[in-house]
mmCIF file of C-alpha atoms and ligand atoms in Angstrom:
data_model
loop_
_atom_site.group_PDB
_atom_site.id
_atom_site.type_symbol
_atom_site.label_atom_id
_atom_site.label_comp_id
_atom_site.label_asym_id
_atom_site.label_seq_id
_atom_site.Cartn_x
_atom_site.Cartn_y
_atom_site.Cartn_z
ATOM 1 C CA MET A 1 -15.431 21.248 1.251
ATOM 2 C CA ASN A 2 -19.121 20.399 0.323
ATOM 3 C CA LYS A 3 -20.584 18.333 3.315
ATOM 4 C CA THR A 4 -22.822 16.117 1.501
ATOM 5 C CA LEU A 5 -19.707 15.264 -0.617
ATOM 6 C CA LEU A 6 -17.547 14.241 2.659
ATOM 7 C CA LYS A 7 -20.437 12.296 4.109
ATOM 8 C CA ASN A 8 -20.851 10.297 0.656
ATOM 9 C CA TYR A 9 -17.019 10.002 0.790
ATOM 10 C CA ALA A 10 -17.159 8.609 4.422
ATOM 11 C CA LYS A 11 -19.944 6.625 3.457
ATOM 12 C CA LEU A 12 -18.116 4.861 0.481
ATOM 13 C CA ILE A 13 -15.251 4.003 2.849
ATOM 14 C CA VAL A 14 -17.350 2.502 5.326
ATOM 15 C CA GLU A 15 -19.743 0.489 3.264
ATOM 16 C CA ILE A 16 -17.739 -0.359 0.050
ATOM 17 C CA GLY A 17 -14.109 0.210 1.155
ATOM 18 C CA ALA A 18 -14.360 -1.784 4.788
ATOM 19 C CA ASN A 19 -17.856 -3.439 4.243
ATOM 20 C CA VAL A 20 -18.460 -2.954 7.814
ATOM 21 C CA GLN A 21 -20.657 -5.763 8.597
ATOM 22 C CA LYS A 22 -23.733 -5.748 11.281
ATOM 23 C CA GLY A 23 -22.461 -6.262 14.668
ATOM 24 C CA GLN A 24 -18.760 -5.827 13.753
ATOM 25 C CA ASP A 25 -16.417 -3.699 15.982
ATOM 26 C CA VAL A 26 -14.117 -1.346 13.843
ATOM 27 C CA ILE A 27 -10.942 0.852 14.194
ATOM 28 C CA ILE A 28 -10.320 4.006 12.822
ATOM 29 C CA GLN A 29 -6.671 5.078 12.490
ATOM 30 C CA ALA A 30 -6.257 8.790 11.820
ATOM 31 C CA ARG A 31 -4.680 11.954 12.765
ATOM 32 C CA VAL A 32 -5.725 14.293 15.223
ATOM 33 C CA ASN A 33 -5.446 17.144 12.593
ATOM 34 C CA GLU A 34 -8.352 15.495 10.797
ATOM 35 C CA ALA A 35 -10.295 14.294 13.536
ATOM 36 C CA TYR A 36 -13.370 15.945 12.023
ATOM 37 C CA PHE A 37 -13.298 13.450 9.009
ATOM 38 C CA ALA A 38 -12.970 10.465 11.428
ATOM 39 C CA GLU A 39 -15.926 11.410 13.070
ATOM 40 C CA LEU A 40 -17.952 11.624 9.973
ATOM 41 C CA VAL A 41 -15.991 7.943 9.209
ATOM 42 C CA ALA A 42 -17.448 6.650 13.019
ATOM 43 C CA GLU A 43 -20.954 7.914 12.017
ATOM 44 C CA ALA A 44 -21.146 5.892 8.878
ATOM 45 C CA ALA A 45 -19.773 3.014 10.489
ATOM 46 C CA TYR A 46 -22.408 3.116 13.250
ATOM 47 C CA LYS A 47 -25.073 3.649 10.469
ATOM 48 C CA ALA A 48 -23.866 0.494 8.944
ATOM 49 C CA LYS A 49 -24.423 -1.270 12.020
ATOM 50 C CA ALA A 50 -21.074 -1.378 13.569
ATOM 51 C CA ARG A 51 -21.102 -2.883 17.268
ATOM 52 C CA SER A 52 -18.400 -0.161 18.561
ATOM 53 C CA VAL A 53 -15.761 2.375 17.011
ATOM 54 C CA MET A 54 -12.344 2.636 18.461
ATOM 55 C CA VAL A 55 -10.178 5.471 17.134
ATOM 56 C CA GLU A 56 -6.264 5.014 17.386
ATOM 57 C CA TRP A 57 -5.301 8.567 16.862
ATOM 58 C CA SER A 58 -1.709 9.897 16.021
ATOM 59 C CA ASP A 59 0.195 13.088 15.958
ATOM 60 C CA ASP A 60 3.150 13.724 14.287
ATOM 61 C CA GLN A 61 4.863 15.834 16.792
ATOM 62 C CA ILE A 62 3.880 13.624 19.389
ATOM 63 C CA THR A 63 5.453 10.616 17.246
ATOM 64 C CA ARG A 64 8.771 13.087 17.053
ATOM 65 C CA LEU A 65 9.091 13.846 20.494
ATOM 66 C CA ALA A 66 8.719 10.075 21.364
ATOM 67 C CA TYR A 67 11.991 9.317 18.688
ATOM 68 C CA LYS A 68 13.573 12.250 20.417
ATOM 69 C CA TYR A 69 13.099 11.758 24.241
ATOM 70 C CA GLN A 70 12.614 8.144 24.606
ATOM 71 C CA SER A 71 15.364 5.616 25.441
ATOM 72 C CA LEU A 72 15.602 3.147 22.491
ATOM 73 C CA LYS A 73 14.717 0.263 25.299
ATOM 74 C CA THR A 74 11.716 2.023 26.131
ATOM 75 C CA LEU A 75 10.965 2.539 22.129
ATOM 76 C CA SER A 76 11.303 -1.255 21.585
ATOM 77 C CA GLU A 77 9.457 -2.800 24.409
ATOM 78 C CA MET A 78 5.867 -4.102 23.563
ATOM 79 C CA PRO A 79 4.120 -3.637 27.060
ATOM 80 C CA LYS A 80 1.792 -6.642 27.710
ATOM 81 C CA TRP A 81 -1.388 -4.562 27.235
ATOM 82 C CA LYS A 82 -0.119 -3.729 23.709
ATOM 83 C CA GLU A 83 -0.041 -7.504 23.196
ATOM 84 C CA GLU A 84 -3.012 -8.378 24.750
ATOM 85 C CA LYS A 85 -4.590 -5.644 22.403
ATOM 86 C CA LEU A 86 -3.182 -7.469 19.411
ATOM 87 C CA GLN A 87 -4.499 -10.952 20.686
ATOM 88 C CA HIS A 88 -8.198 -9.235 21.220
ATOM 89 C CA GLN A 89 -7.909 -8.201 17.448
ATOM 90 C CA VAL A 90 -6.988 -11.463 16.445
ATOM 91 C CA ASP A 91 -10.093 -12.854 18.571
ATOM 92 C CA THR A 92 -12.707 -10.296 17.354
ATOM 93 C CA LEU A 93 -11.532 -9.378 13.811
ATOM 94 C CA PRO A 94 -12.678 -5.521 13.608
ATOM 95 C CA ALA A 95 -12.725 -3.966 10.222
ATOM 96 C CA ARG A 96 -9.649 -1.409 10.267
ATOM 97 C CA ILE A 97 -10.045 1.899 8.240
ATOM 98 C CA TYR A 98 -7.104 3.962 7.833
ATOM 99 C CA ILE A 99 -7.274 7.497 7.323
ATOM 100 C CA THR A 100 -4.309 8.522 5.541
ATOM 101 C CA SER A 101 -3.437 12.671 5.550
ATOM 102 C CA ASP A 102 0.772 12.096 6.367
ATOM 103 C CA ASP A 103 2.819 14.766 5.781
ATOM 104 C CA PRO A 104 5.207 13.147 3.674
ATOM 105 C CA ASP A 105 8.232 14.602 5.584
ATOM 106 C CA ALA A 106 6.757 13.859 8.995
ATOM 107 C CA LEU A 107 9.548 12.357 10.400
ATOM 108 C CA LYS A 108 12.325 14.426 8.785
ATOM 109 C CA GLY A 109 15.406 14.773 10.805
ATOM 110 C CA VAL A 110 14.438 11.621 13.267
ATOM 111 C CA ASP A 111 17.270 9.556 14.090
ATOM 112 C CA GLN A 112 17.175 7.035 11.233
ATOM 113 C CA ASP A 113 19.211 4.231 13.095
ATOM 114 C CA LYS A 114 17.166 4.327 16.097
ATOM 115 C CA TYR A 115 13.814 4.376 14.020
ATOM 116 C CA THR A 116 14.973 1.135 12.120
ATOM 117 C CA LYS A 117 16.446 -0.477 15.569
ATOM 118 C CA VAL A 118 12.630 0.275 17.169
ATOM 119 C CA LYS A 119 11.159 -1.418 13.929
ATOM 120 C CA MET A 120 13.363 -4.337 14.236
ATOM 121 C CA ALA A 121 12.802 -5.038 17.721
ATOM 122 C CA LEU A 122 8.959 -4.811 17.613
ATOM 123 C CA GLY A 123 8.516 -6.587 14.074
ATOM 124 C CA PRO A 124 8.479 -10.151 14.905
ATOM 125 C CA THR A 125 5.629 -9.523 17.831
ATOM 126 C CA ILE A 126 3.585 -7.528 15.437
ATOM 127 C CA MET A 127 4.229 -10.449 12.563
ATOM 128 C CA LYS A 128 3.372 -12.983 14.883
ATOM 129 C CA TYR A 129 -0.056 -11.168 15.409
ATOM 130 C CA ARG A 130 -0.789 -9.822 12.241
ATOM 131 C CA GLU A 131 -0.301 -13.667 10.105
ATOM 132 C CA GLN A 132 -2.881 -14.916 12.276
ATOM 133 C CA MET A 133 -5.242 -11.976 11.238
ATOM 134 C CA ASP A 134 -4.104 -11.804 7.526
ATOM 135 C CA ASN A 135 -7.006 -12.020 4.817
ATOM 136 C CA LYS A 136 -9.619 -12.861 7.878
ATOM 137 C CA TYR A 137 -10.814 -9.342 8.356
ATOM 138 C CA GLN A 138 -11.682 -6.082 6.185
ATOM 139 C CA TRP A 139 -9.481 -3.196 5.937
ATOM 140 C CA VAL A 140 -9.346 -0.056 3.940
ATOM 141 C CA ILE A 141 -6.792 2.741 3.217
ATOM 142 C CA ALA A 142 -8.173 5.989 2.234
ATOM 143 C CA GLY A 143 -6.850 9.779 1.988
ATOM 144 C CA ILE A 144 -7.707 13.159 3.067
ATOM 145 C CA PRO A 145 -5.720 16.175 2.679
ATOM 146 C CA SER A 146 -3.792 17.638 5.763
ATOM 147 C CA GLU A 147 -2.075 21.275 4.991
ATOM 148 C CA ALA A 148 1.127 19.764 5.304
ATOM 149 C CA TRP A 149 0.507 17.293 2.962
ATOM 150 C CA ALA A 150 -1.557 19.771 0.479
ATOM 151 C CA LYS A 151 1.592 22.034 0.842
ATOM 152 C CA LYS A 152 3.987 19.390 -0.436
ATOM 153 C CA VAL A 153 1.747 18.661 -3.202
ATOM 154 C CA PHE A 154 0.994 22.305 -4.362
ATOM 155 C CA PRO A 155 3.814 24.050 -2.890
ATOM 156 C CA ASN A 156 2.877 27.644 -4.757
ATOM 157 C CA GLU A 157 -0.597 27.383 -3.651
ATOM 158 C CA THR A 158 -1.778 29.155 -0.448
ATOM 159 C CA LYS A 159 -2.660 26.560 2.501
ATOM 160 C CA SER A 160 -6.338 26.622 1.760
ATOM 161 C CA ASN A 161 -6.341 26.585 -2.181
ATOM 162 C CA ALA A 162 -3.619 23.794 -1.779
ATOM 163 C CA VAL A 163 -6.035 21.712 0.326
ATOM 164 C CA LYS A 164 -8.917 22.522 -1.946
ATOM 165 C CA LYS A 165 -7.033 21.190 -4.829
ATOM 166 C CA LEU A 166 -5.990 18.055 -2.987
ATOM 167 C CA TRP A 167 -9.612 17.545 -2.021
ATOM 168 C CA ASP A 168 -10.574 17.783 -5.819
ATOM 169 C CA ALA A 169 -7.958 15.142 -6.728
ATOM 170 C CA ILE A 170 -8.978 12.492 -4.051
ATOM 171 C CA LEU A 171 -12.592 12.872 -4.624
ATOM 172 C CA LYS A 172 -12.056 12.493 -8.366
ATOM 173 C CA THR A 173 -9.957 9.441 -8.392
ATOM 174 C CA THR A 174 -11.558 7.685 -5.750
ATOM 175 C CA ARG A 175 -14.602 8.010 -7.902
ATOM 176 C CA VAL A 176 -16.992 9.843 -5.193
ATOM 177 C CA LEU A 177 -18.481 12.021 -7.788
ATOM 178 C CA GLY A 178 -21.719 10.624 -9.388
ATOM 179 C CA ASP A 179 -22.894 7.667 -8.131
ATOM 180 C CA PRO A 180 -20.081 6.088 -6.058
ATOM 181 C CA ILE A 181 -21.332 2.488 -5.504
ATOM 182 C CA GLU A 182 -22.300 2.361 -9.150
ATOM 183 C CA ASN A 183 -18.767 3.923 -10.187
ATOM 184 C CA TRP A 184 -16.881 0.921 -8.081
ATOM 185 C CA LYS A 185 -19.093 -1.778 -9.520
ATOM 186 C CA GLU A 186 -17.904 -0.809 -13.157
ATOM 187 C CA HIS A 187 -14.210 -0.186 -12.093
ATOM 188 C CA ASN A 188 -13.877 -3.721 -10.761
ATOM 189 C CA LYS A 189 -15.146 -5.197 -13.184
ATOM 190 C CA ILE A 190 -12.715 -3.437 -15.678
ATOM 191 C CA LEU A 191 -9.898 -4.477 -13.347
ATOM 192 C CA LYS A 192 -10.884 -7.918 -13.039
ATOM 193 C CA GLU A 193 -10.926 -8.298 -16.787
ATOM 194 C CA LYS A 194 -7.661 -7.130 -17.146
ATOM 195 C CA CYS A 195 -6.316 -9.582 -14.511
ATOM 196 C CA GLU A 196 -8.028 -12.430 -15.994
ATOM 197 C CA TRP A 197 -6.310 -11.628 -19.374
ATOM 198 C CA LEU A 198 -2.924 -11.702 -17.497
ATOM 199 C CA ASN A 199 -3.900 -14.930 -15.889
ATOM 200 C CA ASN A 200 -5.135 -16.764 -18.718
ATOM 201 C CA LEU A 201 -1.453 -15.719 -20.521
ATOM 202 C CA GLY A 202 0.221 -18.462 -17.857
ATOM 203 C CA ILE A 203 3.024 -15.899 -17.450
ATOM 204 C CA LYS A 204 6.509 -17.403 -16.235
ATOM 205 C CA SER A 205 8.675 -14.447 -16.296
ATOM 206 C CA LEU A 206 8.472 -10.658 -16.974
ATOM 207 C CA HIS A 207 11.394 -8.523 -18.565
ATOM 208 C CA TYR A 208 11.320 -4.798 -18.047
ATOM 209 C CA GLU A 209 13.419 -2.478 -20.086
ATOM 210 C CA SER A 210 13.450 1.491 -20.217
ATOM 211 C CA LYS A 211 16.172 3.812 -21.318
ATOM 212 C CA ASN A 212 16.374 5.215 -17.655
ATOM 213 C CA GLY A 213 18.353 2.311 -17.116
ATOM 214 C CA THR A 214 15.529 -0.368 -16.082
ATOM 215 C CA ASN A 215 16.849 -3.701 -17.355
ATOM 216 C CA PHE A 216 15.102 -6.316 -15.275
ATOM 217 C CA ASN A 217 13.736 -9.696 -14.856
ATOM 218 C CA ILE A 218 11.480 -11.605 -12.666
ATOM 219 C CA ASN A 219 9.688 -15.086 -12.383
ATOM 220 C CA LEU A 220 6.202 -15.574 -11.433
ATOM 221 C CA LEU A 221 5.112 -18.792 -9.700
ATOM 222 C CA LYS A 222 2.976 -21.424 -11.155
ATOM 223 C CA GLY A 223 -0.213 -21.242 -8.997
ATOM 224 C CA MET A 224 -0.126 -17.630 -8.497
ATOM 225 C CA VAL A 225 -2.601 -14.863 -10.005
ATOM 226 C CA PHE A 226 -2.749 -11.493 -10.656
ATOM 227 C CA ASP A 227 -5.649 -9.637 -8.652
ATOM 228 C CA GLY A 228 -7.128 -6.336 -8.716
ATOM 229 C CA GLY A 229 -9.916 -4.296 -7.475
ATOM 230 C CA ALA A 230 -11.997 -5.862 -4.807
ATOM 231 C CA ALA A 231 -10.716 -8.145 -2.345
ATOM 232 C CA ARG A 232 -12.230 -11.041 0.014
ATOM 233 C CA THR A 233 -11.571 -12.650 3.191
ATOM 234 C CA ILE A 234 -11.433 -16.105 3.702
ATOM 235 C CA SER A 235 -14.832 -16.353 5.181
ATOM 236 C CA GLY A 236 -16.186 -14.311 1.899
ATOM 237 C CA VAL A 237 -16.643 -10.577 2.853
ATOM 238 C CA VAL A 238 -15.916 -8.615 0.018
ATOM 239 C CA TYR A 239 -13.719 -5.295 0.425
ATOM 240 C CA GLN A 240 -11.829 -2.663 -1.140
ATOM 241 C CA PRO A 241 -8.475 -2.153 0.434
ATOM 242 C CA ASN A 242 -7.172 0.578 -1.446
ATOM 243 C CA MET A 243 -9.254 3.672 -2.417
ATOM 244 C CA PRO A 244 -8.135 4.478 -4.918
ATOM 245 C CA THR A 245 -6.919 1.324 -6.867
ATOM 246 C CA GLU A 246 -5.809 0.892 -10.617
ATOM 247 C CA GLU A 247 -3.636 -1.992 -10.324
ATOM 248 C CA CYS A 248 -3.278 -5.649 -11.335
ATOM 249 C CA PHE A 249 -0.857 -7.112 -8.970
ATOM 250 C CA THR A 250 0.719 -10.319 -7.927
ATOM 251 C CA SER A 251 3.488 -11.831 -5.563
ATOM 252 C CA PRO A 252 6.692 -13.043 -7.479
ATOM 253 C CA ASP A 253 9.099 -15.682 -6.971
ATOM 254 C CA LYS A 254 11.263 -13.865 -4.165
ATOM 255 C CA THR A 255 14.481 -15.494 -5.324
ATOM 256 C CA SER A 256 14.107 -14.404 -8.949
ATOM 257 C CA ALA A 257 14.776 -10.762 -9.325
ATOM 258 C CA ASN A 258 17.757 -9.724 -11.563
ATOM 259 C CA GLY A 259 18.995 -6.540 -12.786
ATOM 260 C CA VAL A 260 18.531 -3.138 -12.330
ATOM 261 C CA VAL A 261 15.192 -1.351 -11.714
ATOM 262 C CA MET A 262 15.253 2.822 -11.431
ATOM 263 C CA ALA A 263 12.384 4.492 -9.778
ATOM 264 C CA THR A 264 10.362 7.061 -11.602
ATOM 265 C CA LYS A 265 8.864 8.861 -8.774
ATOM 266 C CA PRO A 266 9.992 10.160 -5.404
ATOM 267 C CA LEU A 267 8.400 8.384 -2.248
ATOM 268 C CA SER A 268 7.948 9.052 1.205
ATOM 269 C CA VAL A 269 9.529 6.342 3.153
ATOM 270 C CA ASP A 270 9.100 6.473 7.129
ATOM 271 C CA GLY A 271 8.319 10.067 6.767
ATOM 272 C CA LYS A 272 11.085 10.796 4.586
ATOM 273 C CA VAL A 273 11.018 11.741 1.071
ATOM 274 C CA VAL A 274 13.715 9.886 -1.213
ATOM 275 C CA ASP A 275 14.070 10.724 -4.895
ATOM 276 C CA ASN A 276 16.387 9.212 -8.012
ATOM 277 C CA PHE A 277 17.164 6.187 -6.956
ATOM 278 C CA GLY A 278 16.776 2.637 -8.023
ATOM 279 C CA PHE A 279 17.983 -0.889 -7.129
ATOM 280 C CA ARG A 280 20.392 -3.538 -8.601
ATOM 281 C CA PHE A 281 18.857 -7.159 -7.489
ATOM 282 C CA GLU A 282 20.945 -10.206 -7.467
ATOM 283 C CA ASN A 283 19.000 -13.436 -7.099
ATOM 284 C CA GLY A 284 15.958 -11.983 -5.825
ATOM 285 C CA LYS A 285 18.140 -9.640 -3.348
ATOM 286 C CA VAL A 286 18.759 -6.286 -3.569
ATOM 287 C CA VAL A 287 22.740 -6.056 -3.563
ATOM 288 C CA GLU A 288 23.100 -2.233 -4.309
ATOM 289 C CA VAL A 289 21.039 0.848 -3.522
ATOM 290 C CA LEU A 290 21.254 3.380 -6.403
ATOM 291 C CA ALA A 291 20.791 6.859 -4.973
ATOM 292 C CA LYS A 292 22.034 10.115 -6.117
ATOM 293 C CA ASP A 293 22.033 11.973 -2.834
ATOM 294 C CA ALA A 294 23.431 10.549 0.296
ATOM 295 C CA ASN A 295 20.078 11.016 2.433
ATOM 296 C CA SER A 296 17.980 8.801 -0.146
ATOM 297 C CA LYS A 297 20.520 6.245 0.082
ATOM 298 C CA GLU A 298 20.793 6.316 3.780
ATOM 299 C CA VAL A 299 16.808 5.858 4.210
ATOM 300 C CA LEU A 300 16.629 3.290 1.701
ATOM 301 C CA GLU A 301 19.513 1.183 3.248
ATOM 302 C CA HIS A 302 17.876 1.418 6.430
ATOM 303 C CA LEU A 303 14.702 0.370 4.935
ATOM 304 C CA ILE A 304 16.233 -2.657 3.574
ATOM 305 C CA SER A 305 17.999 -4.043 6.457
ATOM 306 C CA VAL A 306 14.912 -4.035 8.912
ATOM 307 C CA ASP A 307 14.656 -8.025 8.211
ATOM 308 C CA GLU A 308 15.686 -10.862 5.764
ATOM 309 C CA GLY A 309 12.703 -9.991 3.544
ATOM 310 C CA ALA A 310 13.183 -6.291 3.481
ATOM 311 C CA ARG A 311 15.686 -6.798 0.200
ATOM 312 C CA GLN A 312 13.171 -9.110 -1.420
ATOM 313 C CA LEU A 313 10.488 -8.470 -3.613
ATOM 314 C CA GLY A 314 6.469 -9.220 -2.377
ATOM 315 C CA GLU A 315 4.581 -7.622 -5.127
ATOM 316 C CA VAL A 316 4.658 -6.820 -9.095
ATOM 317 C CA ALA A 317 2.136 -4.380 -10.131
ATOM 318 C CA LEU A 318 0.864 -3.418 -13.454
ATOM 319 C CA VAL A 319 -0.456 0.041 -14.015
ATOM 320 C CA PRO A 320 -0.682 1.910 -17.268
ATOM 321 C CA PHE A 321 1.143 5.123 -17.480
ATOM 322 C CA ASP A 322 -1.695 6.786 -18.826
ATOM 323 C CA SER A 323 -3.931 5.879 -15.803
ATOM 324 C CA PRO A 324 -6.537 8.304 -14.738
ATOM 325 C CA ILE A 325 -4.197 8.963 -11.205
ATOM 326 C CA ASN A 326 -1.296 10.022 -13.536
ATOM 327 C CA GLN A 327 -3.365 12.107 -15.797
ATOM 328 C CA THR A 328 -3.951 14.315 -13.043
ATOM 329 C CA GLY A 329 -0.562 15.277 -13.488
ATOM 330 C CA ILE A 330 -0.097 15.163 -9.894
ATOM 331 C CA LEU A 331 2.704 13.800 -8.052
ATOM 332 C CA PHE A 332 1.100 13.024 -4.443
ATOM 333 C CA PHE A 333 4.019 11.978 -2.294
ATOM 334 C CA GLU A 334 1.780 8.979 -0.829
ATOM 335 C CA THR A 335 1.726 5.837 -2.117
ATOM 336 C CA LEU A 336 -2.014 4.977 -2.187
ATOM 337 C CA TYR A 337 -2.201 7.560 -4.899
ATOM 338 C CA ASP A 338 1.218 7.521 -6.529
ATOM 339 C CA GLU A 339 1.477 3.418 -6.814
ATOM 340 C CA ASN A 340 -1.847 3.688 -8.826
ATOM 341 C CA ALA A 341 -0.371 6.333 -11.626
ATOM 342 C CA CYS A 342 2.387 3.848 -12.912
ATOM 343 C CA CYS A 343 3.880 0.138 -12.595
ATOM 344 C CA HIS A 344 5.320 -0.592 -9.340
ATOM 345 C CA LEU A 345 7.238 -3.066 -7.611
ATOM 346 C CA ALA A 346 7.095 -3.548 -3.778
ATOM 347 C CA LEU A 347 9.931 -4.825 -1.353
ATOM 348 C CA GLY A 348 8.859 -6.919 1.694
ATOM 349 C CA ARG A 349 5.806 -8.819 2.619
ATOM 350 C CA ALA A 350 3.818 -10.726 -0.297
ATOM 351 C CA PHE A 351 0.244 -11.321 -0.619
ATOM 352 C CA GLU A 352 -0.858 -14.823 0.229
ATOM 353 C CA GLU A 353 -4.594 -14.014 -1.535
ATOM 354 C CA CYS A 354 -2.774 -13.985 -4.467
ATOM 355 C CA ILE A 355 -2.197 -17.524 -4.617
ATOM 356 C CA LYS A 356 -5.318 -19.120 -6.632
ATOM 357 C CA ASP A 357 -8.075 -20.521 -4.572
ATOM 358 C CA PHE A 358 -5.706 -19.374 -1.449
ATOM 359 C CA ASP A 359 -9.064 -19.789 0.619
ATOM 360 C CA LYS A 360 -9.587 -23.142 0.137
ATOM 361 C CA MET A 361 -6.155 -24.024 1.313
ATOM 362 C CA THR A 362 -4.550 -25.111 4.689
ATOM 363 C CA SER A 363 -1.970 -22.560 5.992
ATOM 364 C CA GLU A 364 0.751 -25.249 5.348
ATOM 365 C CA GLU A 365 -0.010 -25.378 1.477
ATOM 366 C CA ARG A 366 -0.064 -21.589 1.319
ATOM 367 C CA LYS A 367 3.311 -21.578 2.969
ATOM 368 C CA ALA A 368 4.701 -24.191 0.637
ATOM 369 C CA PHE A 369 4.817 -21.359 -2.093
ATOM 370 C CA ASN A 370 7.702 -19.618 -0.271
ATOM 371 C CA LEU A 371 6.401 -15.976 -0.528
ATOM 372 C CA ASN A 372 8.232 -13.229 0.990
ATOM 373 C CA THR A 373 7.558 -12.313 4.331
ATOM 374 C CA SER A 374 8.855 -9.029 6.196
ATOM 375 C CA ILE A 375 7.765 -6.230 8.312
ATOM 376 C CA ILE A 376 7.440 -3.709 5.746
ATOM 377 C CA HIS A 377 5.679 -3.547 2.332
ATOM 378 C CA VAL A 378 7.380 -0.823 0.548
ATOM 379 C CA ASP A 379 6.034 0.035 -2.874
ATOM 380 C CA PHE A 380 8.204 1.876 -5.532
ATOM 381 C CA MET A 381 7.171 3.390 -8.976
ATOM 382 C CA ILE A 382 9.176 2.252 -11.924
ATOM 383 C CA GLY A 383 6.620 3.091 -14.805
ATOM 384 C CA SER A 384 7.755 5.451 -17.492
ATOM 385 C CA GLU A 385 6.426 6.453 -20.713
ATOM 386 C CA ASP A 386 9.064 4.204 -22.713
ATOM 387 C CA LEU A 387 8.677 1.139 -20.262
ATOM 388 C CA ASN A 388 8.320 -2.174 -22.404
ATOM 389 C CA ILE A 389 7.438 -5.038 -20.544
ATOM 390 C CA THR A 390 7.844 -8.451 -22.262
ATOM 391 C CA ALA A 391 6.370 -11.547 -20.898
ATOM 392 C CA THR A 392 7.566 -15.662 -21.297
ATOM 393 C CA THR A 393 4.537 -17.924 -20.792
ATOM 394 C CA PHE A 394 5.168 -21.114 -19.266
ATOM 395 C CA ASP A 395 4.362 -23.004 -22.775
ATOM 396 C CA GLY A 396 7.232 -20.856 -24.071
ATOM 397 C CA LYS A 397 5.599 -18.192 -25.992
ATOM 398 C CA THR A 398 6.816 -14.436 -25.885
ATOM 399 C CA VAL A 399 4.191 -12.025 -25.304
ATOM 400 C CA GLU A 400 4.385 -8.227 -25.497
ATOM 401 C CA ILE A 401 2.428 -6.721 -22.034
ATOM 402 C CA PHE A 402 3.147 -2.919 -21.858
ATOM 403 C CA LYS A 403 4.600 -1.019 -25.020
ATOM 404 C CA ASN A 404 5.550 2.436 -24.213
ATOM 405 C CA GLY A 405 4.528 2.390 -20.536
ATOM 406 C CA THR A 406 0.966 1.025 -21.097
ATOM 407 C CA TRP A 407 -0.915 -1.833 -22.238
ATOM 408 C CA ALA A 408 0.518 -3.415 -25.342
HETATM 409 ZN ZN1 LIG B 501 0.718 -2.280 -5.390
#
């Protein structure tokens, strides 16, 4: 891959994505296999005047071995030094850069029960620290190909061709070609306009219908807004949490989902691919996992059992079916890309930043919205060519939002 393009991408991630501030600490999360790119990102961060850069490396095989050989008790422990590290992050608010290159099947075969129990055990402690940091620091997720991921996306290509094709798709969808900074400025403007249009409608509820079986209702809350594109910390630093991004999203009334939604793309959940599934909701909660094969059903049933909020919705996002990412015709098996290809919902944690003027409120005022909380936030795609979405507004009007998969 062209070195200049890679450097431009790393710079884009640091300067527009995380918007690293002078004197700020930076934490990069990356897989050891893709160390070369973490190095480029680290250099870009130092050039942006980061005070220090730390990398948290991961390795699929080491993770698999841990689940195989460590006892449930050991895996579930949060040693004191790890808690101190989290506390240090609460105190110093480093920018976080996640470089994802995950093999969608990385943890296939790992004991599902054990995996879920570990998540349940560690969840409350992690959430305690995360809640203290939410919306106070900048973060970004961006992808680069690994061989395993590229081969999952392009199974008929040689490894090197698959990697090259995935690079091309990533650089294109993240608008790195041409003048990336101008591209993102323009893109953010368009997304903000779309959100403003939605917000001016005053949407009270959304009804989804598609011939694949989706027939679903959800309510939105007064005082919540759709957001998209760049985000802002409470102290006012602008950053770009997802690269790419094509969505207008908000957090719904967690008690209001009713009906059936069918997924329209497979999904990698905790390192295992699930496909042909859906959920039936009653009064906000998943009451039935619909899945054709037993493996997918098992993975999803474990997913929604990790905590109370895991079976409720934290996100409603609108993305036209003809989005640039869907137009690539590529199924990425990576939510960062696939969620930006069509409409989706997410189980789990909601976004407080979708409360209008959230940054001027006390945490008690934000809590009063009773948004969903959970250790998980898992998007699943429900957009299809014939998806229709109709809104009912707070003043009683009916408005077509999506017709045949795209903006009405
Ligand atoms: Zn989303």
